[in-house]
Amino acid sequence: MEKPKKSLSQNFLIDKNISKKIVNQTNIKGRQILEIGPGYGFLTDSILANNPKKVYLIEKDYNLKKLLIKKYKNNQKVNIIGDDILLTNLNEFKDLIIISNLPYNISSKIILYLFSYKESICEMIFMIQKEMALKFDYKLPKMNKYKFLTKIVSHYTRCFDVSSKAFFPKPKVKSTIVRFKFSKKTIDLNKAKYFSARIFKNVRKKIYNNINTNSDNNLLNKRVNELNIDELISIYDLF
Ligand code: SAH
């Protein structure tokens, strides 16, 4: 094993029970699975044990990618399709399930990137930093752009926490497994992003200062982080 690279947020899972528990958060049998950052293929092996139709892998570390090619060269189900998830076009896919112990340094960036491929994805099961898992949870107070966009595109669940002992090297932070189940509705994501940029631009101002609307809804006299998610969505619907 090589020295894990901090720059690529490499914290490898070493607890088999946890990797089994992760893949059991969804129904893998007969499905197309995409795994981001498989590393040594530890989680990949648990995915394969649940009998998927195909497993697509995207790994940015060149040496690990070579190792994965070798490891799975006789497995017809496994396809290594790229290096950097943030440069990968997923338009050709349909009904994908994405599973990943995400690189924590870019986890929110990856999640927002994947929202734009919503039409190709059915659900996503991710291990992320616990703090980040809370940031996406629109059921919790204090609205932010992550909560808003997550609610717009998906049904979000925090599944369970994972101790740092389950990794090598141990991350300094706690981890949580989360699930985004994408809604089937067609969504104007650009409109939602534009709205969130406007409404979260100046959180100390009252909402009517940040967005243009003729409505006299009382909620417009509040500040955005005083709203709950349903109130925020009701303002979005005026927009
Ligand atoms: N899934 C493995 C490794 C998780 S660590 C396990 O659970 O053991 C995060 C992994 O993501 C590392 O293998 C790292 O090399 C990879 N990675 C980092 N940035 C990436 C990117 N932009 N695209 C794809 N993989 C990336």
PDB file of C-alpha atoms and ligand atoms in Angstrom:
ATOM      1  CA  MET A   1       0.000   0.000   0.000  1.00  0.00           C
ATOM      2  CA  GLU A   2       1.292   3.443  -0.947  1.00  0.00           C
ATOM      3  CA  LYS A   3       1.283   6.453   1.323  1.00  0.00           C
ATOM      4  CA  PRO A   4      -2.306   7.826   1.287  1.00  0.00           C
ATOM      5  CA  LYS A   5      -2.541  11.201  -0.462  1.00  0.00           C
ATOM      6  CA  LYS A   6      -3.963  14.063   1.583  1.00  0.00           C
ATOM      7  CA  SER A   7      -4.478  16.122  -1.570  1.00  0.00           C
ATOM      8  CA  LEU A   8      -6.989  13.509  -2.792  1.00  0.00           C
ATOM      9  CA  SER A   9      -8.648  13.134   0.645  1.00  0.00           C
ATOM     10  CA  GLN A  10      -7.682   9.478   0.825  1.00  0.00           C
ATOM     11  CA  ASN A  11      -9.166   7.804   3.896  1.00  0.00           C
ATOM     12  CA  PHE A  12      -9.742   4.171   3.070  1.00  0.00           C
ATOM     13  CA  LEU A  13     -12.508   2.193   4.671  1.00  0.00           C
ATOM     14  CA  ILE A  14     -11.184  -0.872   6.502  1.00  0.00           C
ATOM     15  CA  ASP A  15     -14.301  -2.090   8.325  1.00  0.00           C
ATOM     16  CA  LYS A  16     -16.149  -4.736   6.296  1.00  0.00           C
ATOM     17  CA  ASN A  17     -19.331  -4.466   8.409  1.00  0.00           C
ATOM     18  CA  ILE A  18     -19.573  -0.752   7.613  1.00  0.00           C
ATOM     19  CA  SER A  19     -19.086  -1.285   3.889  1.00  0.00           C
ATOM     20  CA  LYS A  20     -21.823  -3.962   3.950  1.00  0.00           C
ATOM     21  CA  LYS A  21     -24.100  -1.612   5.859  1.00  0.00           C
ATOM     22  CA  ILE A  22     -23.479   1.145   3.290  1.00  0.00           C
ATOM     23  CA  VAL A  23     -24.407  -0.981   0.290  1.00  0.00           C
ATOM     24  CA  ASN A  24     -27.485  -2.269   2.124  1.00  0.00           C
ATOM     25  CA  GLN A  25     -28.929   1.268   2.139  1.00  0.00           C
ATOM     26  CA  THR A  26     -30.124   0.604  -1.416  1.00  0.00           C
ATOM     27  CA  ASN A  27     -31.198  -2.213  -3.713  1.00  0.00           C
ATOM     28  CA  ILE A  28     -28.189  -3.038  -5.875  1.00  0.00           C
ATOM     29  CA  LYS A  29     -29.352  -6.249  -7.510  1.00  0.00           C
ATOM     30  CA  GLY A  30     -29.625  -5.848 -11.303  1.00  0.00           C
ATOM     31  CA  ARG A  31     -28.825  -2.108 -11.187  1.00  0.00           C
ATOM     32  CA  GLN A  32     -26.142   0.075 -12.763  1.00  0.00           C
ATOM     33  CA  ILE A  33     -23.861   1.429 -10.055  1.00  0.00           C
ATOM     34  CA  LEU A  34     -21.335   4.236 -10.323  1.00  0.00           C
ATOM     35  CA  GLU A  35     -18.672   4.441  -7.641  1.00  0.00           C
ATOM     36  CA  ILE A  36     -16.625   7.602  -7.200  1.00  0.00           C
ATOM     37  CA  GLY A  37     -13.097   7.185  -5.809  1.00  0.00           C
ATOM     38  CA  PRO A  38     -13.060   3.413  -5.239  1.00  0.00           C
ATOM     39  CA  GLY A  39      -9.470   3.492  -3.962  1.00  0.00           C
ATOM     40  CA  TYR A  40      -8.402  -0.152  -3.449  1.00  0.00           C
ATOM     41  CA  GLY A  41     -11.893  -1.376  -4.278  1.00  0.00           C
ATOM     42  CA  PHE A  42     -12.967  -2.172  -0.742  1.00  0.00           C
ATOM     43  CA  LEU A  43     -16.487  -0.760  -1.069  1.00  0.00           C
ATOM     44  CA  THR A  44     -16.548  -1.983  -4.690  1.00  0.00           C
ATOM     45  CA  ASP A  45     -16.247  -5.579  -3.470  1.00  0.00           C
ATOM     46  CA  SER A  46     -19.275  -5.102  -1.221  1.00  0.00           C
ATOM     47  CA  ILE A  47     -21.211  -3.619  -4.146  1.00  0.00           C
ATOM     48  CA  LEU A  48     -20.262  -6.605  -6.336  1.00  0.00           C
ATOM     49  CA  ALA A  49     -21.346  -9.023  -3.601  1.00  0.00           C
ATOM     50  CA  ASN A  50     -24.904  -7.666  -3.995  1.00  0.00           C
ATOM     51  CA  ASN A  51     -25.112  -8.641  -7.667  1.00  0.00           C
ATOM     52  CA  PRO A  52     -25.353  -5.380  -9.664  1.00  0.00           C
ATOM     53  CA  LYS A  53     -25.769  -5.377 -13.435  1.00  0.00           C
ATOM     54  CA  LYS A  54     -22.727  -3.128 -13.973  1.00  0.00           C
ATOM     55  CA  VAL A  55     -20.300  -1.187 -11.817  1.00  0.00           C
ATOM     56  CA  TYR A  56     -18.645   1.918 -13.278  1.00  0.00           C
ATOM     57  CA  LEU A  57     -15.582   3.251 -11.488  1.00  0.00           C
ATOM     58  CA  ILE A  58     -14.022   6.730 -11.555  1.00  0.00           C
ATOM     59  CA  GLU A  59     -10.701   7.070  -9.706  1.00  0.00           C
ATOM     60  CA  LYS A  60      -8.432  10.120  -9.917  1.00  0.00           C
ATOM     61  CA  ASP A  61      -5.304   8.536  -8.425  1.00  0.00           C
ATOM     62  CA  TYR A  62      -3.347   7.137 -11.355  1.00  0.00           C
ATOM     63  CA  ASN A  63      -1.665   4.356  -9.372  1.00  0.00           C
ATOM     64  CA  LEU A  64      -4.897   3.233  -7.760  1.00  0.00           C
ATOM     65  CA  LYS A  65      -6.577   3.275 -11.158  1.00  0.00           C
ATOM     66  CA  LYS A  66      -3.879   0.947 -12.551  1.00  0.00           C
ATOM     67  CA  LEU A  67      -4.345  -1.309  -9.558  1.00  0.00           C
ATOM     68  CA  LEU A  68      -8.132  -1.394 -10.087  1.00  0.00           C
ATOM     69  CA  ILE A  69      -7.715  -2.266 -13.779  1.00  0.00           C
ATOM     70  CA  LYS A  70      -5.591  -5.229 -12.722  1.00  0.00           C
ATOM     71  CA  LYS A  71      -7.837  -6.259  -9.846  1.00  0.00           C
ATOM     72  CA  TYR A  72     -10.998  -6.370 -11.985  1.00  0.00           C
ATOM     73  CA  LYS A  73      -9.581  -7.355 -15.377  1.00  0.00           C
ATOM     74  CA  ASN A  74     -11.502 -10.652 -15.341  1.00  0.00           C
ATOM     75  CA  ASN A  75     -14.737  -9.181 -14.055  1.00  0.00           C
ATOM     76  CA  GLN A  76     -17.107  -8.397 -16.946  1.00  0.00           C
ATOM     77  CA  LYS A  77     -19.321  -6.254 -14.734  1.00  0.00           C
ATOM     78  CA  VAL A  78     -16.671  -3.710 -13.828  1.00  0.00           C
ATOM     79  CA  ASN A  79     -15.885  -0.780 -16.136  1.00  0.00           C
ATOM     80  CA  ILE A  80     -13.323   1.860 -15.264  1.00  0.00           C
ATOM     81  CA  ILE A  81     -14.632   4.899 -17.085  1.00  0.00           C
ATOM     82  CA  GLY A  82     -12.667   7.935 -15.952  1.00  0.00           C
ATOM     83  CA  ASP A  83     -10.412   9.828 -13.598  1.00  0.00           C
ATOM     84  CA  ASP A  84     -12.060  12.908 -12.240  1.00  0.00           C
ATOM     85  CA  ILE A  85     -15.750  12.894 -11.393  1.00  0.00           C
ATOM     86  CA  LEU A  86     -15.880  16.668 -11.761  1.00  0.00           C
ATOM     87  CA  LEU A  87     -14.865  16.277 -15.431  1.00  0.00           C
ATOM     88  CA  THR A  88     -17.153  13.338 -16.185  1.00  0.00           C
ATOM     89  CA  ASN A  89     -20.296  13.726 -18.292  1.00  0.00           C
ATOM     90  CA  LEU A  90     -23.083  11.452 -17.068  1.00  0.00           C
ATOM     91  CA  ASN A  91     -25.712  12.350 -19.691  1.00  0.00           C
ATOM     92  CA  GLU A  92     -25.495   8.922 -21.350  1.00  0.00           C
ATOM     93  CA  PHE A  93     -26.580   7.135 -18.184  1.00  0.00           C
ATOM     94  CA  LYS A  94     -30.054   6.307 -16.932  1.00  0.00           C
ATOM     95  CA  ASP A  95     -31.327   5.234 -13.496  1.00  0.00           C
ATOM     96  CA  LEU A  96     -27.847   5.237 -12.005  1.00  0.00           C
ATOM     97  CA  ILE A  97     -27.238   4.516  -8.358  1.00  0.00           C
ATOM     98  CA  ILE A  98     -24.115   6.334  -7.201  1.00  0.00           C
ATOM     99  CA  ILE A  99     -22.255   5.055  -4.158  1.00  0.00           C
ATOM    100  CA  SER A 100     -19.139   6.623  -2.700  1.00  0.00           C
ATOM    101  CA  ASN A 101     -16.981   7.200   0.280  1.00  0.00           C
ATOM    102  CA  LEU A 102     -16.421  10.690  -1.119  1.00  0.00           C
ATOM    103  CA  PRO A 103     -13.168  12.637  -0.981  1.00  0.00           C
ATOM    104  CA  TYR A 104     -14.130  14.983   1.878  1.00  0.00           C
ATOM    105  CA  ASN A 105     -12.214  18.013   0.596  1.00  0.00           C
ATOM    106  CA  ILE A 106     -14.520  18.307  -2.427  1.00  0.00           C
ATOM    107  CA  SER A 107     -17.651  16.470  -1.239  1.00  0.00           C
ATOM    108  CA  SER A 108     -20.074  19.406  -1.431  1.00  0.00           C
ATOM    109  CA  LYS A 109     -18.688  20.389  -4.836  1.00  0.00           C
ATOM    110  CA  ILE A 110     -19.220  16.843  -6.136  1.00  0.00           C
ATOM    111  CA  ILE A 111     -22.756  16.670  -4.733  1.00  0.00           C
ATOM    112  CA  LEU A 112     -23.798  19.969  -6.342  1.00  0.00           C
ATOM    113  CA  TYR A 113     -22.133  18.857  -9.594  1.00  0.00           C
ATOM    114  CA  LEU A 114     -24.207  15.646  -9.558  1.00  0.00           C
ATOM    115  CA  PHE A 115     -27.454  17.564  -8.994  1.00  0.00           C
ATOM    116  CA  SER A 116     -27.039  18.820 -12.564  1.00  0.00           C
ATOM    117  CA  TYR A 117     -27.144  15.176 -13.797  1.00  0.00           C
ATOM    118  CA  LYS A 118     -30.324  14.498 -11.862  1.00  0.00           C
ATOM    119  CA  GLU A 119     -32.073  13.088 -14.965  1.00  0.00           C
ATOM    120  CA  SER A 120     -29.468  10.307 -15.195  1.00  0.00           C
ATOM    121  CA  ILE A 121     -29.435   9.412 -11.516  1.00  0.00           C
ATOM    122  CA  CYS A 122     -31.946   7.603  -9.350  1.00  0.00           C
ATOM    123  CA  GLU A 123     -30.248   7.848  -5.978  1.00  0.00           C
ATOM    124  CA  MET A 124     -26.901   8.536  -4.297  1.00  0.00           C
ATOM    125  CA  ILE A 125     -25.516   6.957  -1.127  1.00  0.00           C
ATOM    126  CA  PHE A 126     -22.523   8.846   0.231  1.00  0.00           C
ATOM    127  CA  MET A 127     -20.187   8.828   3.152  1.00  0.00           C
ATOM    128  CA  ILE A 128     -19.426  12.443   4.010  1.00  0.00           C
ATOM    129  CA  GLN A 129     -18.176  14.442   6.941  1.00  0.00           C
ATOM    130  CA  LYS A 130     -20.831  14.540   9.672  1.00  0.00           C
ATOM    131  CA  GLU A 131     -20.833  18.337   9.714  1.00  0.00           C
ATOM    132  CA  MET A 132     -21.497  18.361   5.976  1.00  0.00           C
ATOM    133  CA  ALA A 133     -24.327  15.836   6.396  1.00  0.00           C
ATOM    134  CA  LEU A 134     -26.027  18.312   8.748  1.00  0.00           C
ATOM    135  CA  LYS A 135     -25.475  21.176   6.312  1.00  0.00           C
ATOM    136  CA  PHE A 136     -27.545  19.350   3.659  1.00  0.00           C
ATOM    137  CA  ASP A 137     -30.362  18.379   6.008  1.00  0.00           C
ATOM    138  CA  TYR A 138     -33.264  20.686   5.178  1.00  0.00           C
ATOM    139  CA  LYS A 139     -35.264  19.375   8.162  1.00  0.00           C
ATOM    140  CA  LEU A 140     -32.839  21.234  10.443  1.00  0.00           C
ATOM    141  CA  PRO A 141     -33.149  25.009  11.037  1.00  0.00           C
ATOM    142  CA  LYS A 142     -30.919  27.735   9.496  1.00  0.00           C
ATOM    143  CA  MET A 143     -31.473  27.584   5.766  1.00  0.00           C
ATOM    144  CA  ASN A 144     -28.535  27.628   3.350  1.00  0.00           C
ATOM    145  CA  LYS A 145     -28.099  26.963  -0.377  1.00  0.00           C
ATOM    146  CA  TYR A 146     -27.297  23.274   0.206  1.00  0.00           C
ATOM    147  CA  LYS A 147     -30.536  22.640   2.099  1.00  0.00           C
ATOM    148  CA  PHE A 148     -32.575  24.537  -0.450  1.00  0.00           C
ATOM    149  CA  LEU A 149     -31.110  22.813  -3.534  1.00  0.00           C
ATOM    150  CA  THR A 150     -31.258  19.398  -1.852  1.00  0.00           C
ATOM    151  CA  LYS A 151     -34.956  19.842  -1.108  1.00  0.00           C
ATOM    152  CA  ILE A 152     -35.599  21.025  -4.673  1.00  0.00           C
ATOM    153  CA  VAL A 153     -34.057  17.912  -6.266  1.00  0.00           C
ATOM    154  CA  SER A 154     -34.400  15.124  -3.736  1.00  0.00           C
ATOM    155  CA  HIS A 155     -35.605  13.404  -0.625  1.00  0.00           C
ATOM    156  CA  TYR A 156     -32.634  13.458   1.765  1.00  0.00           C
ATOM    157  CA  THR A 157     -31.943  11.097   4.653  1.00  0.00           C
ATOM    158  CA  ARG A 158     -29.095  10.858   7.143  1.00  0.00           C
ATOM    159  CA  CYS A 159     -28.753   7.083   7.502  1.00  0.00           C
ATOM    160  CA  PHE A 160     -26.114   6.460  10.207  1.00  0.00           C
ATOM    161  CA  ASP A 161     -22.858   7.791  11.671  1.00  0.00           C
ATOM    162  CA  VAL A 162     -19.497   6.096  11.211  1.00  0.00           C
ATOM    163  CA  SER A 163     -16.630   6.273  13.693  1.00  0.00           C
ATOM    164  CA  SER A 164     -13.234   7.435  12.398  1.00  0.00           C
ATOM    165  CA  LYS A 165     -11.884   4.047  13.553  1.00  0.00           C
ATOM    166  CA  ALA A 166     -13.412   2.503  10.416  1.00  0.00           C
ATOM    167  CA  PHE A 167     -10.752   4.184   8.212  1.00  0.00           C
ATOM    168  CA  PHE A 168      -7.080   4.187   7.430  1.00  0.00           C
ATOM    169  CA  PRO A 169      -5.743   6.775   7.988  1.00  0.00           C
ATOM    170  CA  LYS A 170      -8.312   7.923  10.562  1.00  0.00           C
ATOM    171  CA  PRO A 171      -9.914  11.201   9.483  1.00  0.00           C
ATOM    172  CA  LYS A 172      -9.974  14.013  12.078  1.00  0.00           C
ATOM    173  CA  VAL A 173     -13.736  14.358  11.660  1.00  0.00           C
ATOM    174  CA  LYS A 174     -16.781  12.179  12.229  1.00  0.00           C
ATOM    175  CA  SER A 175     -18.557  10.671   9.235  1.00  0.00           C
ATOM    176  CA  THR A 176     -22.171  10.083   8.249  1.00  0.00           C
ATOM    177  CA  ILE A 177     -23.821   7.983   5.554  1.00  0.00           C
ATOM    178  CA  VAL A 178     -26.457   9.968   3.678  1.00  0.00           C
ATOM    179  CA  ARG A 179     -28.910   9.251   0.881  1.00  0.00           C
ATOM    180  CA  PHE A 180     -30.290  11.547  -1.817  1.00  0.00           C
ATOM    181  CA  LYS A 181     -33.284  10.037  -3.581  1.00  0.00           C
ATOM    182  CA  PHE A 182     -33.955  12.181  -6.641  1.00  0.00           C
ATOM    183  CA  SER A 183     -37.488  13.257  -7.385  1.00  0.00           C
ATOM    184  CA  LYS A 184     -38.948  12.300 -10.755  1.00  0.00           C
ATOM    185  CA  LYS A 185     -40.316  15.807 -11.301  1.00  0.00           C
ATOM    186  CA  THR A 186     -38.726  17.938 -14.003  1.00  0.00           C
ATOM    187  CA  ILE A 187     -36.922  20.765 -12.295  1.00  0.00           C
ATOM    188  CA  ASP A 188     -35.544  24.046 -13.572  1.00  0.00           C
ATOM    189  CA  LEU A 189     -32.247  23.772 -11.730  1.00  0.00           C
ATOM    190  CA  ASN A 190     -30.871  26.979 -13.228  1.00  0.00           C
ATOM    191  CA  LYS A 191     -33.829  28.886 -11.877  1.00  0.00           C
ATOM    192  CA  ALA A 192     -33.364  27.288  -8.448  1.00  0.00           C
ATOM    193  CA  LYS A 193     -29.646  28.130  -8.465  1.00  0.00           C
ATOM    194  CA  TYR A 194     -30.359  31.712  -9.500  1.00  0.00           C
ATOM    195  CA  PHE A 195     -32.936  32.074  -6.722  1.00  0.00           C
ATOM    196  CA  SER A 196     -30.591  30.598  -4.103  1.00  0.00           C
ATOM    197  CA  ALA A 197     -27.757  32.905  -5.191  1.00  0.00           C
ATOM    198  CA  ARG A 198     -30.096  35.878  -4.718  1.00  0.00           C
ATOM    199  CA  ILE A 199     -31.779  34.891  -1.487  1.00  0.00           C
ATOM    200  CA  PHE A 200     -28.614  33.742   0.316  1.00  0.00           C
ATOM    201  CA  LYS A 201     -26.495  36.631  -0.931  1.00  0.00           C
ATOM    202  CA  ASN A 202     -27.148  38.829   2.041  1.00  0.00           C
ATOM    203  CA  VAL A 203     -28.571  36.749   4.866  1.00  0.00           C
ATOM    204  CA  ARG A 204     -28.715  39.662   7.302  1.00  0.00           C
ATOM    205  CA  LYS A 205     -31.132  41.579   5.094  1.00  0.00           C
ATOM    206  CA  LYS A 206     -34.853  40.973   5.056  1.00  0.00           C
ATOM    207  CA  ILE A 207     -35.904  38.815   2.146  1.00  0.00           C
ATOM    208  CA  TYR A 208     -37.769  41.512   0.201  1.00  0.00           C
ATOM    209  CA  ASN A 209     -34.418  43.299  -0.199  1.00  0.00           C
ATOM    210  CA  ASN A 210     -32.869  40.306  -1.917  1.00  0.00           C
ATOM    211  CA  ILE A 211     -35.527  39.198  -4.384  1.00  0.00           C
ATOM    212  CA  ASN A 212     -37.876  40.941  -6.765  1.00  0.00           C
ATOM    213  CA  THR A 213     -41.519  40.110  -6.274  1.00  0.00           C
ATOM    214  CA  ASN A 214     -44.826  41.951  -6.141  1.00  0.00           C
ATOM    215  CA  SER A 215     -46.186  39.668  -3.474  1.00  0.00           C
ATOM    216  CA  ASP A 216     -47.087  41.030  -0.032  1.00  0.00           C
ATOM    217  CA  ASN A 217     -46.482  37.699   1.688  1.00  0.00           C
ATOM    218  CA  ASN A 218     -45.495  38.305   5.348  1.00  0.00           C
ATOM    219  CA  LEU A 219     -42.591  35.900   5.105  1.00  0.00           C
ATOM    220  CA  LEU A 220     -40.792  38.466   2.939  1.00  0.00           C
ATOM    221  CA  ASN A 221     -40.278  40.559   6.072  1.00  0.00           C
ATOM    222  CA  LYS A 222     -38.174  37.838   7.630  1.00  0.00           C
ATOM    223  CA  ARG A 223     -34.513  36.986   7.156  1.00  0.00           C
ATOM    224  CA  VAL A 224     -33.837  33.838   5.125  1.00  0.00           C
ATOM    225  CA  ASN A 225     -32.245  31.886   7.962  1.00  0.00           C
ATOM    226  CA  GLU A 226     -35.346  32.438  10.114  1.00  0.00           C
ATOM    227  CA  LEU A 227     -37.439  30.353   7.710  1.00  0.00           C
ATOM    228  CA  ASN A 228     -38.058  26.636   7.708  1.00  0.00           C
ATOM    229  CA  ILE A 229     -37.771  24.709   4.448  1.00  0.00           C
ATOM    230  CA  ASP A 230     -41.494  24.778   3.611  1.00  0.00           C
ATOM    231  CA  GLU A 231     -41.589  28.559   4.066  1.00  0.00           C
ATOM    232  CA  LEU A 232     -38.511  28.922   1.878  1.00  0.00           C
ATOM    233  CA  ILE A 233     -40.104  26.781  -0.839  1.00  0.00           C
ATOM    234  CA  SER A 234     -43.297  28.862  -0.630  1.00  0.00           C
ATOM    235  CA  ILE A 235     -41.211  31.976  -1.353  1.00  0.00           C
ATOM    236  CA  TYR A 236     -39.488  30.198  -4.227  1.00  0.00           C
ATOM    237  CA  ASP A 237     -42.920  29.475  -5.662  1.00  0.00           C
ATOM    238  CA  LEU A 238     -43.630  33.236  -5.751  1.00  0.00           C
ATOM    239  CA  PHE A 239     -40.422  33.879  -7.646  1.00  0.00           C
TER     240      PHE A 239
HETATM  241  N1  SAH B   1     -13.751   4.268  -1.632  1.00  0.00           N
HETATM  242  C1  SAH B   1     -12.453   4.054  -1.019  1.00  0.00           C
HETATM  243  C2  SAH B   1     -11.611   5.346  -0.956  1.00  0.00           C
HETATM  244  C3  SAH B   1     -12.248   6.562  -0.342  1.00  0.00           C
HETATM  245  S1  SAH B   1     -11.111   7.902  -0.164  1.00  0.00           S
HETATM  246  C4  SAH B   1     -12.650   3.443   0.348  1.00  0.00           C
HETATM  247  O1  SAH B   1     -13.716   3.601   0.923  1.00  0.00           O
HETATM  248  O2  SAH B   1     -11.715   2.815   0.852  1.00  0.00           O
HETATM  249  C5  SAH B   1     -11.538   8.940  -1.539  1.00  0.00           C
HETATM  250  C6  SAH B   1     -11.121   8.382  -2.896  1.00  0.00           C
HETATM  251  O3  SAH B   1     -11.502   9.330  -3.895  1.00  0.00           O
HETATM  252  C7  SAH B   1      -9.623   8.175  -3.078  1.00  0.00           C
HETATM  253  O4  SAH B   1      -9.397   6.923  -3.695  1.00  0.00           O
HETATM  254  C8  SAH B   1      -9.188   9.323  -4.015  1.00  0.00           C
HETATM  255  O5  SAH B   1      -8.068   9.008  -4.799  1.00  0.00           O
HETATM  256  C9  SAH B   1     -10.444   9.512  -4.851  1.00  0.00           C
HETATM  257  N2  SAH B   1     -10.634  10.849  -5.455  1.00  0.00           N
HETATM  258  C10 SAH B   1     -10.254  12.064  -4.973  1.00  0.00           C
HETATM  259  N3  SAH B   1     -10.675  13.067  -5.772  1.00  0.00           N
HETATM  260  C11 SAH B   1     -11.359  12.474  -6.818  1.00  0.00           C
HETATM  261  C12 SAH B   1     -12.023  12.978  -7.986  1.00  0.00           C
HETATM  262  N4  SAH B   1     -12.088  14.288  -8.264  1.00  0.00           N
HETATM  263  N5  SAH B   1     -12.614  12.083  -8.827  1.00  0.00           N
HETATM  264  C13 SAH B   1     -12.562  10.748  -8.557  1.00  0.00           C
HETATM  265  N6  SAH B   1     -11.940  10.217  -7.478  1.00  0.00           N
HETATM  266  C14 SAH B   1     -11.340  11.070  -6.621  1.00  0.00           C
END
